[in-house]
XYZ file of C-alpha atoms in Angstrom:
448
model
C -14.416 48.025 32.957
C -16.024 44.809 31.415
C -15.583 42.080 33.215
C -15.341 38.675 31.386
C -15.976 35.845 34.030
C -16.515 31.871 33.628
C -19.894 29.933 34.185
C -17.937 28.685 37.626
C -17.178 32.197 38.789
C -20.700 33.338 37.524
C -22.131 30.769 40.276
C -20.095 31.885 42.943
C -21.036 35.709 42.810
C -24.810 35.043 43.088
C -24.174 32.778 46.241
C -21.996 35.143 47.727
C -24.348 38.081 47.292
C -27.165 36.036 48.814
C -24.571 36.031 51.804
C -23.895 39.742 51.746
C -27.702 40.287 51.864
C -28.264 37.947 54.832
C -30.553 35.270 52.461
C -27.964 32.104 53.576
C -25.156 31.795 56.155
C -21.465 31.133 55.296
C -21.746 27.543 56.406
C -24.799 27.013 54.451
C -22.676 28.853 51.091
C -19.611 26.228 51.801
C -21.687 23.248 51.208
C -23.462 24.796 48.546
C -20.038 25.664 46.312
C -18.460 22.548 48.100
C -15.326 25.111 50.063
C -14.343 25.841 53.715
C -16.436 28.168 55.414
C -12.811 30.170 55.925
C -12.461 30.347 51.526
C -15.911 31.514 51.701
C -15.323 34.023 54.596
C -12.024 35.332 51.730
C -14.406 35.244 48.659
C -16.653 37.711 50.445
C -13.966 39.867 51.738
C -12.890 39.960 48.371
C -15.955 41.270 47.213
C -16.512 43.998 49.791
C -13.616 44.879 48.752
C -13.191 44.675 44.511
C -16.599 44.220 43.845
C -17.555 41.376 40.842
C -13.810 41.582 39.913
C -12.632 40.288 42.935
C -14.397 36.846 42.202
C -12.210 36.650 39.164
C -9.015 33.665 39.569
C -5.364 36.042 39.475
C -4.200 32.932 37.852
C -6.396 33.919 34.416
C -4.016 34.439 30.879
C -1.083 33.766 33.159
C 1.589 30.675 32.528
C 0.531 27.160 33.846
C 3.134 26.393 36.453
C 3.037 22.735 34.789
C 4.507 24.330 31.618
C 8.137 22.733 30.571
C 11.481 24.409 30.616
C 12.256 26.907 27.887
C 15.362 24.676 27.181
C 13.678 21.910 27.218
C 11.775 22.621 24.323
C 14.097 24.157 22.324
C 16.180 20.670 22.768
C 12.834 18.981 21.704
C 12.312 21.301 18.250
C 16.010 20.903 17.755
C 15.901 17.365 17.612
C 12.409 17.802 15.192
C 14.071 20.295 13.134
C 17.460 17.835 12.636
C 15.844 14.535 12.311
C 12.360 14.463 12.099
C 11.460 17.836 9.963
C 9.054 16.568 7.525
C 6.973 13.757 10.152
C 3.582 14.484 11.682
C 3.334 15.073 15.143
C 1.671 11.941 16.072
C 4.813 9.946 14.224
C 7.389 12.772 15.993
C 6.678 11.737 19.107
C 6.645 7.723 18.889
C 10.251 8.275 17.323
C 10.981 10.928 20.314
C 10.223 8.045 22.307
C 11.567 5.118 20.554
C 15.048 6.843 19.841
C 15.641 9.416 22.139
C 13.543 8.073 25.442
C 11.603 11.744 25.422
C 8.046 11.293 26.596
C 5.832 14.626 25.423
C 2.324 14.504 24.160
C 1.450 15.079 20.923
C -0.833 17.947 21.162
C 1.905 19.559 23.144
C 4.471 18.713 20.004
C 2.209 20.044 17.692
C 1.278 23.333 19.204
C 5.148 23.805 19.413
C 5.673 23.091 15.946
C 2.811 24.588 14.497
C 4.432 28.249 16.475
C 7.641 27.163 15.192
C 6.652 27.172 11.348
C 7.257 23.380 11.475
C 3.728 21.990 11.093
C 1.109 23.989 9.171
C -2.398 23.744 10.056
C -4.610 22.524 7.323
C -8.385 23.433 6.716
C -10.179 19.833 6.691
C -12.356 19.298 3.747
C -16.478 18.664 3.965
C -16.433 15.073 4.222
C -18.185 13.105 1.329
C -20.946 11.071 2.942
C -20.729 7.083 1.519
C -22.652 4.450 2.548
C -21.279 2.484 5.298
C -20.046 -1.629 5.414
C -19.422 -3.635 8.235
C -16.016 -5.348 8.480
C -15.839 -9.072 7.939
C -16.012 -11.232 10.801
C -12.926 -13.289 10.200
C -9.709 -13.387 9.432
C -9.102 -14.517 5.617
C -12.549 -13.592 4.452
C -11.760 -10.818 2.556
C -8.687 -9.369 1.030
C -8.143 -5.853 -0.087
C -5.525 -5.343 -2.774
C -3.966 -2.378 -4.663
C -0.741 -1.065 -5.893
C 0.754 2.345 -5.341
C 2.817 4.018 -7.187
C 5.131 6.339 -5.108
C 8.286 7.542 -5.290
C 9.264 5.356 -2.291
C 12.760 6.117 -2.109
C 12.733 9.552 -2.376
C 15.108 9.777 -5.220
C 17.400 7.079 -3.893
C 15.946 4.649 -6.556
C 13.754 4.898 -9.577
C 10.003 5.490 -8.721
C 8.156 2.152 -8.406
C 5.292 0.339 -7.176
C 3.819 -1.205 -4.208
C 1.213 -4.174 -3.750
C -0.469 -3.829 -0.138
C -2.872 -6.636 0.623
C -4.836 -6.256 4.177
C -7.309 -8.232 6.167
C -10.690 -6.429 5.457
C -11.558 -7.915 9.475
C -8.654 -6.419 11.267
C -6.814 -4.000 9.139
C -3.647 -5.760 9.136
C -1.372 -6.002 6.769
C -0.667 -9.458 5.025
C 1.876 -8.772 2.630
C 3.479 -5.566 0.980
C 5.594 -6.351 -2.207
C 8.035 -3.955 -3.970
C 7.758 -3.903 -8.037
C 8.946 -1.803 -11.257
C 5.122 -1.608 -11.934
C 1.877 -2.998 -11.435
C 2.356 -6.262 -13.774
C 0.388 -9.390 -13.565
C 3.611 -11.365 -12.838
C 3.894 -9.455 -9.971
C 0.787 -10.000 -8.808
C 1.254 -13.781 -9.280
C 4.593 -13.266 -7.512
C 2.973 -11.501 -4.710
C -0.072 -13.354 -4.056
C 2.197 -17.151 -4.262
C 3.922 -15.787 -0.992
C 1.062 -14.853 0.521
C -0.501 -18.281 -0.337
C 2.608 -20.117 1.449
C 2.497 -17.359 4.087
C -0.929 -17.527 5.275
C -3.239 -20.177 3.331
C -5.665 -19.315 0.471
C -8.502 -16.590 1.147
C -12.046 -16.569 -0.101
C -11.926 -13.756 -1.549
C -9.880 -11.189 -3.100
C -11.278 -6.985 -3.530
C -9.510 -5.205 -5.828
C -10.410 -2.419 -8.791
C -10.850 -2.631 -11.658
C -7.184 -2.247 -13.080
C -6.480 -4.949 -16.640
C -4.408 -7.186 -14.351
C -8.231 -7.933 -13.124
C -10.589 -7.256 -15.392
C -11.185 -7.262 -18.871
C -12.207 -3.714 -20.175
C -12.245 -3.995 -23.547
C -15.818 -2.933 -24.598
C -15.541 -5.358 -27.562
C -14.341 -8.078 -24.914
C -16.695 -7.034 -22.124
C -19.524 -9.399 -23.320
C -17.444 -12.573 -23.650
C -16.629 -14.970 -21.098
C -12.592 -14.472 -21.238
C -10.463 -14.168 -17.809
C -7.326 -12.859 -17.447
C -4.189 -14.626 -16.497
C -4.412 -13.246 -13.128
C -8.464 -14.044 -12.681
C -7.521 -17.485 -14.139
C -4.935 -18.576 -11.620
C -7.278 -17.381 -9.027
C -10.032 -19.562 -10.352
C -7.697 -22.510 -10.406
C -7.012 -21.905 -7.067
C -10.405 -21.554 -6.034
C -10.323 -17.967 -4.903
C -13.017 -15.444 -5.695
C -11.981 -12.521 -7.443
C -14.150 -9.207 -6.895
C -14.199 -5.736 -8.280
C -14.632 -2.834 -6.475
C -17.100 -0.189 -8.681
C -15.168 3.133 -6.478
C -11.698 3.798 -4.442
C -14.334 4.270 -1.503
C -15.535 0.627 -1.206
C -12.142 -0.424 -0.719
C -11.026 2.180 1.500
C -9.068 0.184 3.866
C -6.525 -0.427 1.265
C -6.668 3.159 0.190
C -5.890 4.381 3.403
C -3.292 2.034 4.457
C -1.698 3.231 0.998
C -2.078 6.853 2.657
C -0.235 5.654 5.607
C 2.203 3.675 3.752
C 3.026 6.996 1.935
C 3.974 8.686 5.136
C 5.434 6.499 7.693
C 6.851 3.011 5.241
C 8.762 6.275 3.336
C 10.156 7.746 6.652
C 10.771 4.309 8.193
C 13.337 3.477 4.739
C 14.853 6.270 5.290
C 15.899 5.470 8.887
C 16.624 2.338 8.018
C 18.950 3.194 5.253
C 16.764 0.887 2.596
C 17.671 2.256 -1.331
C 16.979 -0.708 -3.408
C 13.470 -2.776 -4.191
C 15.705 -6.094 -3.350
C 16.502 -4.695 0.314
C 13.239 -3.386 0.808
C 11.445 -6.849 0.191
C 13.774 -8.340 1.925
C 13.182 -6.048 5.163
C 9.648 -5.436 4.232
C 8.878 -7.470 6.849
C 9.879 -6.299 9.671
C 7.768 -2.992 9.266
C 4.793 -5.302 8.780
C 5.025 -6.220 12.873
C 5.496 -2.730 13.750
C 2.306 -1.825 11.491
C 0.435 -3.810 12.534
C 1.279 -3.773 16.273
C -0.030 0.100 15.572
C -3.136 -0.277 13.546
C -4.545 -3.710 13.624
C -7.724 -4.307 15.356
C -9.458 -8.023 16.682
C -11.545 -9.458 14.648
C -15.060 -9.886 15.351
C -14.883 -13.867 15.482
C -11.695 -15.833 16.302
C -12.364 -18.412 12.915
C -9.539 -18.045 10.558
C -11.363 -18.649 6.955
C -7.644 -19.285 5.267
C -7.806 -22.285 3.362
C -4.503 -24.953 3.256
C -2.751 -25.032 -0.302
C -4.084 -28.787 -2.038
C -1.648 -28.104 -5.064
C 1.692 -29.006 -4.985
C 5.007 -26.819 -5.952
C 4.895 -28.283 -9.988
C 0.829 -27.359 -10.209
C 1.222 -24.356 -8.443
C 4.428 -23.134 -11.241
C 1.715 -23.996 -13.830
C -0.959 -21.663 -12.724
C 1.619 -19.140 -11.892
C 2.034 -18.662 -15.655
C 0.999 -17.230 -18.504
C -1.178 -19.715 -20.269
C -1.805 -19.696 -23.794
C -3.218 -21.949 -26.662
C -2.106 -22.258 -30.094
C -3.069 -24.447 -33.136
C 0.066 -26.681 -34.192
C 0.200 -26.504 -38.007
C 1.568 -28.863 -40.465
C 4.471 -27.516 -40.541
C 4.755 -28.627 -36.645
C 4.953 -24.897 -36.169
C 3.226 -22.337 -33.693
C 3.715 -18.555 -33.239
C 3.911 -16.636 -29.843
C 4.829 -13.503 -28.682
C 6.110 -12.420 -32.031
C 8.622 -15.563 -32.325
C 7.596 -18.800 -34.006
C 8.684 -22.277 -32.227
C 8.958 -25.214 -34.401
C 8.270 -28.770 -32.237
C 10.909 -31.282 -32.653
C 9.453 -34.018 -34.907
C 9.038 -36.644 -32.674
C 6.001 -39.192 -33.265
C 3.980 -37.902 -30.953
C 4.393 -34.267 -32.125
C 3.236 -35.244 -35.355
C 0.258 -36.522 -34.228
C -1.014 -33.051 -32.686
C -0.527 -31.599 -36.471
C -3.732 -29.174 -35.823
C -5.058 -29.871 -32.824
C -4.459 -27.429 -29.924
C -1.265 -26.849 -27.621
C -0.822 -24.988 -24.238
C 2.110 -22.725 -23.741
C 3.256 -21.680 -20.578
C 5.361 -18.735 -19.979
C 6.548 -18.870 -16.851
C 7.397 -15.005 -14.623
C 11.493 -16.379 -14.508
C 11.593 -16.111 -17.831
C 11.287 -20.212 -19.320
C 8.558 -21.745 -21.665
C 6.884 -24.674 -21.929
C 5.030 -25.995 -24.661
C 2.664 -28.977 -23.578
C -0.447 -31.062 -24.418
C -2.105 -33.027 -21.608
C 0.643 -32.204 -19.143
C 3.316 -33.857 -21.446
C 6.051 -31.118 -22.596
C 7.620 -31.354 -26.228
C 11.129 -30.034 -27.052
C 11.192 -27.173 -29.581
C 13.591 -24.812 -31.479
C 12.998 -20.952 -32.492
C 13.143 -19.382 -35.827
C 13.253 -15.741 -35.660
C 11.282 -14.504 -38.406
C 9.716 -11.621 -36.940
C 12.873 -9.983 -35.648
C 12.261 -7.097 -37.986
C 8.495 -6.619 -36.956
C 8.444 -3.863 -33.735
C 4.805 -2.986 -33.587
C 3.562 -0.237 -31.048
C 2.126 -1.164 -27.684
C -0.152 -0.505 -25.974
C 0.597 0.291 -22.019
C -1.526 1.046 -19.326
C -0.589 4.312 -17.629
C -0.108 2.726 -14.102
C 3.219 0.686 -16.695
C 4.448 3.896 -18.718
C 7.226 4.856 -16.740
C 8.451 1.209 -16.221
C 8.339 0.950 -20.044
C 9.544 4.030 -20.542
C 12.788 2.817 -18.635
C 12.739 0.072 -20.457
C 12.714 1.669 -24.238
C 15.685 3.784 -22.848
C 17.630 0.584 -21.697
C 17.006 -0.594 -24.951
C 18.188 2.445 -26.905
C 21.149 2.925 -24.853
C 22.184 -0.968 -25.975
C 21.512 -0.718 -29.482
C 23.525 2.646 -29.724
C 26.623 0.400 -28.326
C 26.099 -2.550 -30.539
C 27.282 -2.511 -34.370
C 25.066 -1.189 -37.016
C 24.687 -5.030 -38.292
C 22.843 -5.908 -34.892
C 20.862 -3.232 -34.247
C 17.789 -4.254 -36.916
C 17.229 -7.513 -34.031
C 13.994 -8.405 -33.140
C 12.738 -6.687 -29.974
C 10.522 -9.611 -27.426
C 7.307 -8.155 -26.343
C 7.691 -6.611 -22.856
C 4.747 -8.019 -21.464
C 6.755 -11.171 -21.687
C 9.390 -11.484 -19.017
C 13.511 -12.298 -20.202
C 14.166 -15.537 -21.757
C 16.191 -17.667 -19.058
C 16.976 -20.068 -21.761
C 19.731 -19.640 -24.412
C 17.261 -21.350 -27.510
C 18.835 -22.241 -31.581
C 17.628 -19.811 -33.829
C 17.281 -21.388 -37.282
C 18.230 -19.860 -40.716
C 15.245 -19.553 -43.526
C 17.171 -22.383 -44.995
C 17.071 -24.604 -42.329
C 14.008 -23.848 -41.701
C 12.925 -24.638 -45.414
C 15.210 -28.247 -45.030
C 13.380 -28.732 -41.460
C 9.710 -28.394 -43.211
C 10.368 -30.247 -46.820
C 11.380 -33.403 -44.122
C 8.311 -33.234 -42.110
């Protein structure tokens, strides 16, 4: 019979054949394998008796005594199987914990699960091999942003988007922020609270999505920022782009986790909507961060204090763009032309350049050196509905949109439904403005 016996028990048939041949004494065998002289008086009976099998523990491929109840872990895969089918075994058993005061380990869990059919064991992948980077040392140093598109609410709501920034120093989170898509309004929106919240950064790391970068290859060469760059430059925050997912992987995991645990935690919590999940948001931050953040490796906090006040800050919050004023006192935007009252000092701006700013509530201001003129709108494109084009991280928001759209226009009279359509990079119009008539606008020019 083959006899299959452990490096211990190995050790402790060579000593106690030295015994049986008279090359050491009992007493000299117990100090040597650290037992009573009486165990080792029983090993070698054991071997007179059995030979090498005798050496070999009874207790070998037999249940631990330590082993829990049957019942108790059917109750425990009952409770996984009702509540917690879908969450990893790690996640199971903070909840077993949290919830249902059960304290089990989560090796045990999973072994139970896995021989339950509730957990399947997956084959890890070779790990690509990246250069490594050293965290920062402080707190505010770095940034990492991103947005991830999930379907958060697991069919509750509409698929939508979510911008994570988190401390490249300590992994925490700093703000998460619930959107229809990845928009630069939203990232305005976004990165305002976290500039109230917390102070302004050095730097922000993000990819290189449009809201960022310029990728036009006809545009790459110029020196033009985009509205999201440009507030960040007023603000005196350094904007960098990451050349990989990898060199920003702290975001890109944290979007991993996100995916698992922010999902299951909604779902708890009985969260539907993107207003009640910004507005509870929140409170998942403390618990994330409670379970992932690390100390930094120096105490200085590199966040900045905000200089600009509320009316500078809506200002750089905005869309900024500059038109030439024509004789006419008109200027075209957004596929709507605004005609200036004709004041004096509008007049005197007759071709010289004027700053609009579309703000993300929906208003617009038209201004020259921080003084704002009073204008009217004349429609004249309202028959013009050229293509756009989206970026695909946007195509489902738009998508919703165009339907939206369609289902209105199918309701409203055949008369109305030729109306212009407002760009949709452009937020609603919170103001109610006077459309002028081709004749009006003819009377409005002859008296200018």
């Amino acid at each position: 019979m083959l006899i299959t016996m452990c490096e211990k028990e190995l050790h402790r048939l060579g000593v106690i054949k030295d015994i049986c041949h008279k090359r050491i004494t009992q007493v000299a065998a117990a100090t040597l394998l650290n037992l009573t002289r009486r165990h080792v008086q029983r090993l070698v009976n054991q071997y007179r008796l059995h030979g090498d099998i005798g050496l070999v523990s009874k207790r070998r491929n037999m249940p631990s005594n330590r082993r829990y109840p049957t019942e108790f872990k059917e109750q425990i895969l009952n409770i996984v199987k009702d509540k917690y089918s879908d969450f990893k075994p790690t996640f199971a058993c903070e909840k077993l914990l949290e919830n249902h005061n059960i304290s089990l380990s989560s090796e045990t869990l999973r072994q139970w699960m896995v021989a339950d059919g509730l957990w399947t064991v997956r084959r890890r992948k070779k790990r690509q091999i990246y250069q490594p980077r050293y965290r920062r040392d402080c707190v505010g140093e770095l940034i990492q942003i991103d947005g991830s598109h999930h379907d958060w609410f697991e069919g509750r709501s509409p698929k939508c988007c979510l911008l994570v920034f988190i401390d490249d120093a300590t992994s925490k989170l700093m703000s998460l922020y619930f959107c229809e898509a990845e928009t630069t309004y939203d990232y305005m929106n976004v990165t305002r609270q976290y500039i109230a919240e917390h102070g302004k950064p050095i730097a922000l790391y993000s990819d290189k999505h449009s809201v960022f970068k310029i990728n036009s290859p006809s545009r790459k060469t110029s020196k033009q920022m985009t509205q999201y760059s440009r507030a960040l430059y007023e603000l005196n925050i350094e904007l960098i782009c990451a050349n990989s997912s990898q060199a920003k992987g702290r975001v890109e995991r944290a979007n991993f986790t996100l995916q698992d645990r922010l999902i299951k935690e909604m779902r708890l919590a009985g969260i539907n909507t993107i207003e009640e999940a910004n507005a509870w948001v929140p409170h998942y931050i403390s618990i994330h961060n409670t379970r992932f953040a690390c100390l930094p490796h120096s105490t200085d906090d590199k966040h900045r204090l905000l200089q600009e006040s509320s009316i500078e800050l809506d200002d750089i919050f905005a869309r900024q763009v500059s038109r030439s004023l024509t004789s006419s006192l008109t200027l075209q935007y957004d596929k709507v032309i605004y005609i200036l009252t004709p004041t004096d000092k509008a007049k005197c701006l007759v071709g010289k350049k004027v700053m609009i700013y579309d703000y993300p509530d929906g208003t617009l201001s038209i201004q020259h050196c921080g003084e704002s003129f009073e204008y009217s709108i004349f429609d004249k494109l309202r028959n013009v509905q050229q293509g756009e084009v989206v970026s695909n991280k946007r195509l489902g928001a738009v998508l919703a949109a165009a339907k939206r759209s369609q289902d209105e226009r199918e309701k409203e009279p055949s008369r109305n439904r030729n109306s212009r359509m407002a760009s949709r990079k452009a937020p609603k119009r919170a103001m109610n403005p006077v459309y002028l008539t081709d004749v009006e606008f003819k009377a409005s020019s002859s008296r200018d």
